[in-house]
Short mmCIF file of C-alpha atoms in Angstrom, two decimals:
data_model
loop_
_atom_site.label_atom_id
_atom_site.label_comp_id
_atom_site.label_asym_id
_atom_site.label_seq_id
_atom_site.Cartn_x
_atom_site.Cartn_y
_atom_site.Cartn_z
CA MET A 1 -30.00 -76.28 -186.22
CA VAL A 2 -32.48 -78.84 -184.93
CA ASN A 3 -29.61 -81.32 -184.85
CA ALA A 4 -27.44 -78.93 -182.81
CA VAL A 5 -30.24 -78.51 -180.25
CA HIS A 6 -30.75 -82.27 -180.23
CA THR A 7 -27.02 -82.94 -179.71
CA ARG A 8 -26.84 -80.37 -176.91
CA ARG A 9 -29.84 -81.97 -175.19
CA ALA A 10 -28.37 -85.45 -175.58
CA ALA A 11 -25.04 -84.27 -174.11
CA LYS A 12 -26.83 -82.64 -171.18
CA SER A 13 -28.81 -85.83 -170.62
CA LEU A 14 -25.65 -87.95 -170.55
CA ARG A 15 -23.99 -85.47 -168.17
CA LEU A 16 -27.04 -85.68 -165.89
CA ASN A 17 -26.74 -89.51 -165.97
CA ALA A 18 -23.13 -89.20 -164.78
CA VAL A 19 -23.97 -86.68 -162.04
CA PHE A 20 -26.86 -88.81 -160.68
CA ALA A 21 -24.60 -91.92 -160.80
CA ALA A 22 -21.80 -90.10 -158.96
CA LEU A 23 -24.22 -89.02 -156.23
CA ALA A 24 -25.56 -92.57 -155.79
CA ASP A 25 -22.89 -93.21 -153.14
CA GLN A 26 -23.00 -91.98 -149.54
CA THR A 27 -19.22 -91.39 -149.34
CA ARG A 28 -19.26 -89.15 -152.42
CA ARG A 29 -22.33 -87.27 -151.11
CA ALA A 30 -20.55 -86.79 -147.76
CA ILE A 31 -17.48 -85.40 -149.60
CA ILE A 32 -19.74 -82.90 -151.41
CA GLU A 33 -21.37 -81.95 -148.08
CA THR A 34 -17.95 -81.35 -146.49
CA LEU A 35 -16.76 -79.25 -149.44
CA SER A 36 -19.98 -77.25 -149.60
CA ARG A 37 -18.88 -75.72 -146.27
CA GLY A 38 -15.74 -74.40 -147.97
CA GLU A 39 -12.46 -75.32 -149.66
CA ALA A 40 -10.58 -78.16 -147.92
CA ARG A 41 -7.40 -80.21 -148.28
CA VAL A 42 -7.70 -83.80 -149.56
CA THR A 43 -6.43 -85.06 -146.18
CA GLU A 44 -9.06 -83.01 -144.32
CA VAL A 45 -11.80 -84.36 -146.59
CA ALA A 46 -10.60 -87.95 -146.04
CA GLU A 47 -10.27 -87.66 -142.24
CA PRO A 48 -13.85 -88.51 -141.11
CA PHE A 49 -14.07 -91.67 -143.23
CA ALA A 50 -13.21 -95.13 -141.96
CA MET A 51 -11.36 -95.94 -145.19
CA SER A 52 -7.89 -95.47 -146.64
CA LEU A 53 -6.80 -92.14 -148.15
CA ASN A 54 -6.42 -94.06 -151.41
CA ALA A 55 -10.07 -95.20 -151.34
CA VAL A 56 -11.29 -91.65 -150.62
CA SER A 57 -9.02 -90.33 -153.41
CA LYS A 58 -10.75 -92.63 -155.87
CA HIS A 59 -14.13 -91.20 -154.89
CA ILE A 60 -12.72 -87.65 -155.26
CA LYS A 61 -11.44 -88.52 -158.75
CA VAL A 62 -14.94 -89.66 -159.82
CA LEU A 63 -16.32 -86.33 -158.60
CA GLU A 64 -13.56 -84.40 -160.41
CA GLU A 65 -14.12 -86.27 -163.67
CA ILE A 66 -17.75 -85.19 -163.90
CA GLY A 67 -16.91 -81.65 -162.76
CA LEU A 68 -18.54 -81.77 -159.32
CA VAL A 69 -15.23 -81.08 -157.57
CA ARG A 70 -12.26 -78.89 -158.56
CA ARG A 71 -8.66 -79.29 -157.39
CA ARG A 72 -6.13 -76.50 -156.78
CA VAL A 73 -2.51 -77.58 -156.23
CA VAL A 74 -0.19 -75.37 -154.14
CA GLY A 75 3.18 -77.07 -153.69
CA ARG A 76 2.36 -80.33 -151.92
CA ASP A 77 -1.11 -79.26 -150.83
CA HIS A 78 -4.15 -80.21 -152.85
CA TYR A 79 -7.20 -78.06 -152.16
CA LEU A 80 -10.68 -79.13 -153.23
CA THR A 81 -13.81 -77.09 -153.88
CA VAL A 82 -17.31 -78.10 -154.95
CA ALA A 83 -18.62 -76.84 -158.32
CA ALA A 84 -22.23 -75.73 -158.15
CA GLN A 85 -23.24 -76.13 -161.83
CA PRO A 86 -23.77 -79.94 -161.99
CA LEU A 87 -25.76 -79.90 -158.74
CA HIS A 88 -27.77 -77.02 -160.14
CA GLU A 89 -28.66 -79.16 -163.17
CA VAL A 90 -29.95 -81.93 -160.91
CA GLU A 91 -32.00 -79.40 -158.97
CA GLU A 92 -33.35 -77.95 -162.22
CA TRP A 93 -34.55 -81.37 -163.32
CA ILE A 94 -36.31 -81.99 -160.00
CA THR A 95 -37.90 -78.51 -160.03
CA ARG A 96 -39.12 -78.95 -163.60
CA THR A 97 -40.67 -82.32 -162.75
CA ARG A 98 -42.21 -81.02 -159.53
CA LYS A 99 -43.85 -78.06 -161.28
CA TYR A 100 -46.29 -80.53 -162.84
CA TRP A 101 -47.18 -82.10 -159.49
CA ASN A 102 -47.90 -78.65 -158.08
CA THR A 103 -50.14 -77.86 -161.06
CA ARG A 104 -51.94 -81.16 -160.47
CA LEU A 105 -52.24 -80.49 -156.73
CA ASP A 106 -53.63 -76.99 -157.45
CA ALA A 107 -56.20 -78.48 -159.84
CA MET A 108 -57.19 -81.09 -157.24
CA GLU A 109 -57.57 -78.45 -154.54
CA ALA A 110 -59.73 -76.30 -156.85
CA LEU A 111 -61.94 -79.33 -157.51
CA LEU A 112 -62.22 -80.04 -153.76
CA ARG A 113 -63.16 -76.42 -153.02
CA GLU A 114 -65.80 -76.53 -155.76
CA GLN A 115 -67.15 -79.78 -154.33
CA GLU A 116 -67.26 -78.28 -150.82
CA ALA A 117 -69.06 -75.19 -152.12
CA MET A 118 -71.62 -77.42 -153.86
CA ASP A 119 -72.06 -79.50 -150.69
CA GLY A 120 -72.55 -76.28 -148.72
CA ASP A 121 -75.24 -75.12 -151.17
CA ALA A 122 -76.99 -78.49 -150.90
CA ASP A 123 -76.95 -78.27 -147.07
CA ALA A 124 -78.39 -74.75 -147.15
CA LYS A 125 -81.40 -75.89 -149.19
CA MET B 1 -31.52 -94.65 -128.97
CA VAL B 2 -28.38 -93.39 -130.68
CA ASN B 3 -28.27 -96.70 -132.52
CA ALA B 4 -31.87 -96.31 -133.67
CA VAL B 5 -31.10 -92.84 -135.06
CA HIS B 6 -27.95 -94.19 -136.67
CA THR B 7 -29.84 -97.11 -138.26
CA ARG B 8 -32.55 -94.77 -139.55
CA ARG B 9 -29.94 -92.46 -141.07
CA ALA B 10 -28.09 -95.38 -142.65
CA ALA B 11 -31.34 -96.70 -144.13
CA LYS B 12 -32.18 -93.26 -145.53
CA SER B 13 -28.68 -92.98 -146.98
CA LEU B 14 -29.00 -96.35 -148.73
CA ARG B 15 -32.45 -95.36 -150.06
CA LEU B 16 -30.96 -92.14 -151.40
CA ASN B 17 -28.21 -94.20 -153.13
CA ALA B 18 -30.93 -96.26 -154.85
CA VAL B 19 -32.96 -93.20 -155.88
CA PHE B 20 -29.91 -91.41 -157.35
CA ALA B 21 -28.89 -94.62 -159.16
CA ALA B 22 -32.41 -95.07 -160.58
CA LEU B 23 -32.39 -91.49 -161.89
CA ALA B 24 -28.97 -91.97 -163.56
CA ASP B 25 -30.73 -93.09 -166.73
CA GLN B 26 -32.45 -90.81 -169.27
CA THR B 27 -35.24 -93.31 -170.05
CA ARG B 28 -36.18 -93.62 -166.37
CA ARG B 29 -36.06 -89.81 -165.95
CA ALA B 30 -38.30 -89.44 -169.03
CA ILE B 31 -40.78 -91.94 -167.52
CA ILE B 32 -40.88 -89.86 -164.32
CA GLU B 33 -41.38 -86.68 -166.38
CA THR B 34 -44.31 -88.28 -168.27
CA LEU B 35 -45.93 -89.53 -165.06
CA SER B 36 -45.43 -86.22 -163.28
CA ARG B 37 -48.06 -84.84 -165.72
CA GLY B 38 -50.56 -87.37 -164.36
CA GLU B 39 -51.46 -91.05 -164.08
CA ALA B 40 -50.87 -93.02 -167.30
CA ARG B 41 -51.17 -96.56 -168.64
CA VAL B 42 -47.97 -98.61 -169.09
CA THR B 43 -48.58 -98.64 -172.86
CA GLU B 44 -48.95 -94.83 -172.94
CA VAL B 45 -45.74 -94.42 -170.97
CA ALA B 46 -43.86 -96.77 -173.33
CA GLU B 47 -45.19 -95.19 -176.56
CA PRO B 48 -42.63 -92.35 -177.09
CA PHE B 49 -39.59 -94.62 -176.63
CA ALA B 50 -37.77 -96.31 -179.49
CA MET B 51 -37.54 -99.55 -177.49
CA SER B 52 -39.69 -102.61 -176.84
CA LEU B 53 -42.51 -102.56 -174.28
CA ASN B 54 -40.52 -105.22 -172.44
CA ALA B 55 -37.44 -102.94 -172.15
CA VAL B 56 -39.55 -100.03 -170.89
CA SER B 57 -41.31 -102.39 -168.43
CA LYS B 58 -37.93 -103.28 -166.94
CA HIS B 59 -37.19 -99.59 -166.34
CA ILE B 60 -40.64 -99.15 -164.77
CA LYS B 61 -39.95 -102.12 -162.44
CA VAL B 62 -36.71 -100.46 -161.23
CA LEU B 63 -38.68 -97.30 -160.45
CA GLU B 64 -41.42 -99.31 -158.67
CA GLU B 65 -38.89 -101.24 -156.57
CA ILE B 66 -37.45 -98.06 -155.03
CA GLY B 67 -40.92 -96.53 -154.62
CA LEU B 68 -40.62 -93.79 -157.27
CA VAL B 69 -43.57 -95.20 -159.22
CA ARG B 70 -46.80 -96.88 -158.07
CA ARG B 71 -48.97 -99.26 -160.09
CA ARG B 72 -52.76 -99.63 -159.95
CA VAL B 73 -54.27 -102.63 -161.72
CA VAL B 74 -57.84 -102.41 -163.05
CA GLY B 75 -58.70 -105.56 -164.98
CA ARG B 76 -56.15 -105.68 -167.80
CA ASP B 77 -55.13 -102.05 -167.47
CA HIS B 78 -52.07 -101.09 -165.46
CA TYR B 79 -52.02 -97.45 -164.37
CA LEU B 80 -48.83 -95.80 -163.13
CA THR B 81 -48.32 -92.73 -160.93
CA VAL B 82 -45.19 -91.03 -159.66
CA ALA B 83 -44.56 -90.96 -155.89
CA ALA B 84 -43.25 -87.62 -154.70
CA GLN B 85 -41.48 -88.71 -151.49
CA PRO B 86 -38.22 -90.16 -152.92
CA LEU B 87 -37.79 -87.16 -155.25
CA HIS B 88 -38.44 -84.92 -152.28
CA GLU B 89 -35.57 -86.61 -150.42
CA VAL B 90 -33.19 -85.90 -153.33
CA GLU B 91 -34.33 -82.29 -153.38
CA GLU B 92 -33.85 -82.06 -149.61
CA TRP B 93 -30.26 -83.23 -149.93
CA ILE B 94 -29.49 -80.69 -152.67
CA THR B 95 -31.16 -77.86 -150.71
CA ARG B 96 -29.27 -78.77 -147.53
CA THR B 97 -25.95 -78.79 -149.43
CA ARG B 98 -26.75 -75.54 -151.27
CA LYS B 99 -27.60 -73.71 -148.04
CA TYR B 100 -23.89 -73.72 -147.22
CA TRP B 101 -22.90 -72.25 -150.60
CA ASN B 102 -25.40 -69.43 -150.12
CA THR B 103 -23.96 -68.71 -146.68
CA ARG B 104 -20.46 -68.68 -148.21
CA LEU B 105 -21.59 -66.44 -151.07
CA ASP B 106 -23.19 -64.03 -148.56
CA ALA B 107 -19.96 -63.93 -146.55
CA MET B 108 -17.91 -63.29 -149.71
CA GLU B 109 -20.24 -60.48 -150.78
CA ALA B 110 -19.99 -58.88 -147.34
CA LEU B 111 -16.18 -59.02 -147.58
CA LEU B 112 -16.25 -57.45 -151.05
CA ARG B 113 -18.54 -54.64 -149.86
CA GLU B 114 -16.22 -54.01 -146.90
CA GLN B 115 -13.23 -53.95 -149.25
CA GLU B 116 -15.01 -51.52 -151.58
CA ALA B 117 -15.92 -49.25 -148.66
CA MET B 118 -12.27 -49.27 -147.52
CA ASP B 119 -11.09 -48.53 -151.09
CA GLY B 120 -13.61 -45.66 -151.23
CA ASP B 121 -12.24 -44.22 -147.96
CA ALA B 122 -8.68 -44.46 -149.30
CA ASP B 123 -9.68 -42.65 -152.52
CA ALA B 124 -11.36 -39.87 -150.53
CA LYS B 125 -8.19 -39.13 -148.57
#
């Protein structure tokens, strides 16, 4: 049971490695941005980039392999969509990490308010 | 002016590449998670990992180089803190991208409601 949880966590951690690595490239992030506006053809996705269709296709394949992008084939047309789940996992990690900062910031603010109140008392005397 | 904006954007994009790449490693993410709970000594940060202090130090250096972690030296003690700004930039990118999905989801829901209303009308006749 503990092992199953451990294995699931390890798998999630490796998947998160792959998603972060895939997003460490401005072309791949731009592809995700384009697709987040809606489904698009491979040729439409490739259009704004100053690189060959083949080069863009390679980036798309990386995104497909880690499940960030899905492909739907209709005859000769290839349509791409973005898959929210892997991005959601990245966001979840950031949110979880940030929760601690907020707690720390709240504690610091409380301390500052206390200090100010004490300073105010001292002034009043 | 346009060039200055362009250069700034390109620099931000390259920084984001480096931040995503740095986070594509579970040890480095775990270091950030530890430090997000508060300032800690290098030795404290290294403790939970089944690797040498030297190996952990290398990961810490990567995080320092891209500004995710700051170091404060007091005599022989090295204290580390996490810097929020680069993580905030990652979050910003995700939020910006997700805004579009939400808009699309809203539009889809509106269409579904319309369809349901039309189906309801047809049933009533």
